[in-house]
Amino acid sequence: MTRFCSRLFDQAALVRSGPIRWLVVGGIFLIAAIAVGATLMAQNFRERALRNSGRELENTVLLLAHHFDQQLQDFAVIQRDFLDHVRATGIASAEDYRKGLSGQDVHRMLRSKIEALPYIGGVNVIDADGDVINSSTAWPAPKVNVADRAYFRTFRYDPHSPDVLIEPLHSRISGAWTILIVRKIVGPNGEFLGVVGRGIEPANFEKFFESVVLGEGATISMLHRDGTLLARYPHTDELMGRNFKTGGFEQQRVFGLDHFAGRFISPVDGDDRLISARALPHFPILMMATTTRAAALTDWREQIGILISVAGASALAIAGVLIAIVRKLLEQHRASRKRLTLEKQRLDRAVNNMTQGLLLFDASRRLVVCNQRYVEMYSLSAEIVKPGCSFHDIIAHRKATGSFTGNVDQYVARVLRDVHVRNSMVVDTADGRSIQIANEPLADGGWVATHEDITERRRTEERITHLAHYDALTDLPNRTMFHEHLREALAGTVHGEELAVHYIDIDEFKGVNDALGHLVGDELLKSIASSLNRCAGPTDFVARLGGDEFAIVQSPVTSADQVTDLVARVFEAIRTPFDCMGHHLTTDASIGIALAPRHGTALDQILKNADMAMYAAKAAGRRTYRFFEPEMDAKVRERRQLETDLRYAIAHGGLEVYYQPCLGLKDDRITGCEALVRWRHPERGMVSPAEFIPIAEDTGLINEIGEWVLATACRDAANWPDDFRLAVNISPVQFKSGTLALKIVAALAASNFPASRLELEITEAVLIRDDDTALAILHQLRAIGVRIALDDFGTGYSSLSYLHRFPFDKIKIDRCFVNDIAGPDGSASIVQAVVNLASARRMTTTAEGVETEEQQRLLRALGCSEMQGYLFSAAKPADNMLELFATHRSQLAQRGDTELRRREAG
């Protein structure tokens, strides 16, 4: 409800804030941002394109300057070599110059030098009169005079002229424009001797320019530093030899710098061009590369087209999405108003049909909404509790109608003080109900209050809490509450006082459940619980720990008589017959008692000691009680240590199998041996089976021990004479595994021992626990040929029905009957009865524990089949058995020879 009210306020605020208006404004700003960003990006791309084009021009002129400077230096080397030749030959006058350099030998020398540098072209030698007297390209030299050339007149008549001149002119040999590179030659006395030079047609340079041309609209030019155009690509005849240093300042500044990069209006075509110029390092020549701004911005225009397309598409997409969103928002707004109207109607129905009372107050503490449930919950008047009335008026009205107890002003002040934070409280009404009030603050300063009747919930929680601490059957405190109480009692024990913890275990309770059913057993437990409550003192605490276990915490205890008196009352109460659903039942208990702090102050220690005392009472024959004694703890630790050692012995081969022979009483021959497990402890020595076999049965280790003994014994007996049987004891615990028959078959198969020679000895306990299952397993074993012997017959719950339901092969008579068989009131008659019973059922009998010849004689006289005991042999290791068998047979043979000689002598 609170969330719904908040939702109404949020939607109204959304409409008032004009979200559609802000959405449109935001969309326009976004489109404008795209336009501004596209413009800035276009400007950035433009400047980048111009920079890249200028950098490309600079790289080009740098390459050309280095290239042609190298070529011209190569020719300068030839000129210097020629000058050195002139000096070396001693030419000192113009006549010597003409005669010494006009020969074919000089032609061959020039030609050999030019052939090493094919890109240099031809070299011409000119005398002081301007005649060409030798050439590297032709012999004899062509008849050409250059005395009228400007460069020749400069060399001849100007003593201060430079040594090297570069000048474009029309060649008189080829008739085309030629760039002439000439060097002045003077004699030792300063006399002008002539010129050595080279003419290069611009086409040679322009062909190279073409290979590195930069694109449409680009030009590459070679100019003299005085402004004369030497070569240009694209080639234009009318521009060759024209001086361009006569233009404006920017145009003249190009020829005055070694390197120039910038923009100016071309004097050739009038285009706005990017220019880069660089002078050759060693010659008065300038390399210049230009391109129009239009050509430099070609790629930029393509990028701008793409950018404008993307920006325009983005703006259109944003506009389209914006239009769609605005249209959708308008539709949602109309649908929302319709939905709000519908929800208001539903809200009215929901508010007036909810199980909670609802109040909505505004910031002025006046009622805005009140549902019908609130009016009915407190039996109020709808004429008073209506929108517009104040919170104080409502509480005053409740006071007047009797649904509110307390001071109205104080209650109103307390609620209004905390109304700005979420809070909850539970109040009790005059008619005994519990009402939970939850106040939820709203953003506008008001609040929503809900009133819920939680009377039944509190009762249910109390019942759940009770069930969590009390036993559902007996209504006594359970184990959890028992531990809590005992912990508090231990902490509150004062000096000179003790408390006693009585652990009570009902004897033979399982028999009642099995015989009469769980309903009768439950009635018995409830009766016992009531009796324990009655016999306990006013400060004693009685609890049921589970099953048939109860406990009493007796405090304070100042003497041992108090404890024994309570034990006596408990026994008296428990031993009194109970009427449980028509059955008169009597029972008893085993009680263990631990005193605190005498027997410990920690909770776990006291509980453990009481539990040990109870098990000591059980071990003493039940129906009694025992106080905890330190020796009990020692025995438990000793048993636990023995269990640990036994596990180690099983895992590491610490057990051995001994064999005790069984002797036939008719012919004194060995009929077989019984396998007996022995444990040679490294510290204790030989441990009696009476000590470790019960531990093995309690822990389940007997399964592992029994399986190992069976496999070992079968393997050893396979080496015995074929007429000897092997007897192996089977524990009742082994029958529970359900796989006993499979394990026996596996042991026989692994040792190759015949099943007919194996005899399994079981006790009556096997049949008592689950006789149907045990009998089924015995029949399985009989089916594979194994013999079955009933061990310790007559000492337990002997029942002749077992002999009737299963045909045993042998009955073993316990040693307790053999010990006093020779006495006047001995057990000879019992032995005779067992022998007769076995004979009638076609079973053999074996007497255990025969230690005297008198016992052997009487057993033979009573008709017993076999005997075993110390009279013949104690149990021996497997290594000694074959020697025992051989010795016994030898003795029998000697006895037979003696008997035969006695008969012959008689």
CSV table of C-alpha atoms in Angstrom, one decimal, residues 159-368:
chain,number,residue,atom,x,y,z
A,159,PRO,CA,88.4,39.2,-64.3
A,160,HIS,CA,86.1,39.0,-61.2
A,161,SER,CA,83.6,36.6,-62.8
A,162,PRO,CA,82.9,33.4,-60.9
A,163,ASP,CA,84.7,30.2,-61.9
A,164,VAL,CA,81.4,28.3,-62.7
A,165,LEU,CA,78.3,29.7,-64.4
A,166,ILE,CA,74.9,28.0,-65.0
A,167,GLU,CA,72.8,29.5,-67.8
A,168,PRO,CA,69.8,28.4,-69.9
A,169,LEU,CA,70.1,29.1,-73.6
A,170,HIS,CA,69.2,27.7,-77.1
A,171,SER,CA,71.7,25.1,-78.2
A,172,ARG,CA,73.4,25.9,-81.5
A,173,ILE,CA,74.0,22.2,-82.0
A,174,SER,CA,70.5,20.8,-81.2
A,175,GLY,CA,68.5,24.0,-81.5
A,176,ALA,CA,66.7,23.2,-78.2
A,177,TRP,CA,66.8,24.9,-74.8
A,178,THR,CA,69.9,23.7,-72.9
A,179,ILE,CA,71.1,24.3,-69.4
A,180,LEU,CA,74.8,25.1,-69.7
A,181,ILE,CA,77.2,24.4,-66.8
A,182,VAL,CA,80.6,25.9,-67.7
A,183,ARG,CA,83.9,26.5,-65.9
A,184,LYS,CA,86.5,29.1,-66.7
A,185,ILE,CA,90.1,28.0,-67.3
A,186,VAL,CA,93.0,30.5,-66.8
A,187,GLY,CA,96.7,30.1,-67.2
A,188,PRO,CA,99.4,30.4,-64.6
A,189,ASN,CA,99.7,34.1,-65.2
A,190,GLY,CA,96.0,34.8,-65.1
A,191,GLU,CA,95.5,34.7,-68.9
A,192,PHE,CA,92.0,33.5,-70.0
A,193,LEU,CA,92.6,30.2,-71.8
A,194,GLY,CA,89.1,28.9,-72.5
A,195,VAL,CA,86.1,27.1,-71.1
A,196,VAL,CA,85.1,23.5,-70.3
A,197,GLY,CA,81.4,23.0,-70.0
A,198,ARG,CA,78.4,20.7,-70.4
A,199,GLY,CA,75.0,21.3,-71.9
A,200,ILE,CA,72.0,19.5,-70.3
A,201,GLU,CA,68.6,19.7,-72.1
A,202,PRO,CA,65.7,20.4,-69.6
A,203,ALA,CA,64.0,17.3,-70.9
A,204,ASN,CA,66.6,15.2,-68.9
A,205,PHE,CA,65.5,16.9,-65.7
A,206,GLU,CA,61.8,17.0,-66.6
A,207,LYS,CA,61.8,13.2,-67.3
A,208,PHE,CA,63.0,12.7,-63.7
A,209,PHE,CA,60.5,15.2,-62.4
A,210,GLU,CA,57.8,13.2,-64.1
A,211,SER,CA,58.7,10.0,-62.2
A,212,VAL,CA,58.2,11.8,-58.8
A,213,VAL,CA,55.2,14.0,-59.8
A,214,LEU,CA,52.8,14.5,-56.9
A,215,GLY,CA,49.5,14.4,-58.7
A,216,GLU,CA,47.1,16.4,-60.7
A,217,GLY,CA,47.8,20.2,-60.5
A,218,ALA,CA,51.3,19.6,-59.1
A,219,THR,CA,54.5,21.1,-60.6
A,220,ILE,CA,58.2,20.6,-60.1
A,221,SER,CA,60.7,23.3,-61.3
A,222,MET,CA,64.4,23.9,-61.3
A,223,LEU,CA,65.4,27.6,-61.2
A,224,HIS,CA,68.6,29.5,-61.0
A,225,ARG,CA,69.0,31.5,-57.8
A,226,ASP,CA,68.7,34.6,-59.9
A,227,GLY,CA,65.1,33.6,-60.7
A,228,THR,CA,65.7,32.0,-64.2
A,229,LEU,CA,63.6,29.0,-64.9
A,230,LEU,CA,65.8,26.1,-66.0
A,231,ALA,CA,63.4,23.2,-66.2
A,232,ARG,CA,59.8,22.5,-65.3
A,233,TYR,CA,57.3,19.7,-65.3
A,234,PRO,CA,54.8,20.1,-66.9
A,235,HIS,CA,57.0,21.6,-69.6
A,236,THR,CA,56.1,25.0,-71.1
A,237,ASP,CA,58.4,26.4,-73.8
A,238,GLU,CA,57.4,30.0,-73.3
A,239,LEU,CA,58.3,29.8,-69.6
A,240,MET,CA,61.9,28.5,-70.2
A,241,GLY,CA,64.5,31.1,-69.4
A,242,ARG,CA,61.9,33.5,-67.9
A,243,ASN,CA,63.0,35.2,-64.7
A,244,PHE,CA,60.5,35.0,-61.8
A,245,LYS,CA,62.4,37.0,-59.3
A,246,THR,CA,60.8,40.1,-60.6
A,247,GLY,CA,57.5,39.4,-58.8
A,248,GLY,CA,56.2,40.5,-55.3
A,249,PHE,CA,58.0,40.2,-52.0
A,250,GLU,CA,56.8,36.7,-51.3
A,251,GLN,CA,57.9,35.6,-54.8
A,252,GLN,CA,61.4,37.2,-54.3
A,253,ARG,CA,61.7,35.8,-50.8
A,254,VAL,CA,61.7,32.3,-52.2
A,255,PHE,CA,65.0,32.9,-54.1
A,256,GLY,CA,66.7,34.5,-51.1
A,257,LEU,CA,66.3,31.4,-48.7
A,258,ASP,CA,67.9,28.0,-48.7
A,259,HIS,CA,64.5,26.5,-47.8
A,260,PHE,CA,61.0,27.9,-48.1
A,261,ALA,CA,57.6,26.4,-47.5
A,262,GLY,CA,54.3,28.3,-47.7
A,263,ARG,CA,51.5,29.5,-49.9
A,264,PHE,CA,51.2,32.2,-52.6
A,265,ILE,CA,49.3,32.9,-55.8
A,266,SER,CA,51.2,31.3,-58.8
A,267,PRO,CA,52.5,33.9,-61.3
A,268,VAL,CA,52.1,31.2,-64.0
A,269,ASP,CA,48.5,30.2,-63.7
A,270,GLY,CA,47.2,32.5,-60.9
A,271,ASP,CA,46.2,29.5,-58.7
A,272,ASP,CA,46.5,29.5,-54.9
A,273,ARG,CA,49.3,27.0,-54.4
A,274,LEU,CA,51.3,25.3,-51.7
A,275,ILE,CA,55.0,25.7,-52.4
A,276,SER,CA,58.2,24.1,-51.1
A,277,ALA,CA,61.6,25.2,-52.3
A,278,ARG,CA,65.1,24.1,-51.4
A,279,ALA,CA,68.5,25.2,-52.7
A,280,LEU,CA,71.2,22.8,-53.8
A,281,PRO,CA,74.0,22.9,-51.2
A,282,HIS,CA,76.8,23.4,-53.7
A,283,PHE,CA,75.2,25.1,-56.7
A,284,PRO,CA,73.1,28.2,-57.3
A,285,ILE,CA,70.1,26.1,-58.2
A,286,LEU,CA,66.7,26.0,-56.5
A,287,MET,CA,64.4,23.0,-56.6
A,288,MET,CA,60.7,23.9,-56.3
A,289,ALA,CA,57.5,21.8,-55.9
A,290,THR,CA,54.0,23.2,-55.9
A,291,THR,CA,50.5,21.9,-55.8
A,292,THR,CA,47.1,23.7,-55.9
A,293,ARG,CA,45.2,24.0,-52.7
A,294,ALA,CA,42.3,22.4,-54.5
A,295,ALA,CA,44.4,19.3,-55.3
A,296,ALA,CA,45.7,19.1,-51.7
A,297,LEU,CA,42.1,19.1,-50.5
A,298,THR,CA,40.8,16.4,-52.8
A,299,ASP,CA,40.8,13.6,-50.2
A,300,TRP,CA,39.5,16.1,-47.6
A,301,ARG,CA,36.5,16.8,-49.8
A,302,GLU,CA,35.7,13.0,-50.0
A,303,GLN,CA,36.1,12.7,-46.2
A,304,ILE,CA,33.8,15.8,-45.7
A,305,GLY,CA,31.2,14.2,-47.9
A,306,ILE,CA,31.3,11.0,-45.8
A,307,LEU,CA,31.3,13.1,-42.6
A,308,ILE,CA,28.4,15.2,-43.7
A,309,SER,CA,26.5,12.0,-44.7
A,310,VAL,CA,27.1,10.3,-41.3
A,311,ALA,CA,26.3,13.5,-39.3
A,312,GLY,CA,23.2,14.1,-41.3
A,313,ALA,CA,22.1,10.4,-41.0
A,314,SER,CA,22.8,10.6,-37.3
A,315,ALA,CA,20.8,13.8,-36.9
A,316,LEU,CA,17.9,12.3,-38.9
A,317,ALA,CA,18.1,9.1,-36.8
A,318,ILE,CA,18.0,11.0,-33.6
A,319,ALA,CA,15.2,13.2,-34.8
A,320,GLY,CA,13.3,10.0,-35.8
A,321,VAL,CA,13.9,8.3,-32.5
A,322,LEU,CA,13.0,11.5,-30.7
A,323,ILE,CA,9.7,11.8,-32.6
A,324,ALA,CA,9.0,8.1,-31.9
A,325,ILE,CA,9.8,8.5,-28.2
A,326,VAL,CA,7.7,11.6,-27.8
A,327,ARG,CA,4.8,9.9,-29.6
A,328,LYS,CA,5.2,6.8,-27.4
A,329,LEU,CA,5.4,9.0,-24.2
A,330,LEU,CA,2.3,10.8,-25.2
A,331,GLU,CA,0.5,7.5,-25.7
A,332,GLN,CA,1.9,6.2,-22.4
A,333,HIS,CA,0.8,9.4,-20.7
A,334,ARG,CA,-2.7,9.0,-22.0
A,335,ALA,CA,-2.7,5.3,-21.0
A,336,SER,CA,-1.2,6.1,-17.7
A,337,ARG,CA,-4.0,8.6,-16.9
A,338,LYS,CA,-6.5,5.9,-17.8
A,339,ARG,CA,-4.7,3.3,-15.8
A,340,LEU,CA,-4.5,5.7,-12.8
A,341,THR,CA,-8.2,6.2,-12.9
A,342,LEU,CA,-8.7,2.4,-13.1
A,343,GLU,CA,-6.1,1.8,-10.3
A,344,LYS,CA,-7.8,4.4,-8.1
A,345,GLN,CA,-11.0,2.4,-8.4
A,346,ARG,CA,-9.2,-0.8,-7.7
A,347,LEU,CA,-7.4,0.9,-4.8
A,348,ASP,CA,-10.6,1.9,-3.2
A,349,ARG,CA,-11.8,-1.7,-3.4
A,350,ALA,CA,-8.5,-3.2,-2.2
A,351,VAL,CA,-8.1,-0.7,0.6
A,352,ASN,CA,-11.5,-1.4,2.0
A,353,ASN,CA,-11.1,-5.2,1.7
A,354,MET,CA,-7.6,-5.7,3.1
A,355,THR,CA,-7.1,-7.5,6.4
A,356,GLN,CA,-5.1,-4.6,7.8
A,357,GLY,CA,-6.4,-1.2,9.0
A,358,LEU,CA,-5.0,1.6,6.8
A,359,LEU,CA,-4.6,5.3,7.6
A,360,LEU,CA,-2.9,7.9,5.3
A,361,PHE,CA,-2.1,11.2,6.8
A,362,ASP,CA,-0.7,14.4,5.1
A,363,ALA,CA,2.0,16.7,6.4
A,364,SER,CA,-0.6,18.6,8.5
A,365,ARG,CA,-1.4,15.4,10.5
A,366,ARG,CA,-4.9,15.2,8.9
A,367,LEU,CA,-6.5,12.0,7.6
A,368,VAL,CA,-6.4,11.5,3.8
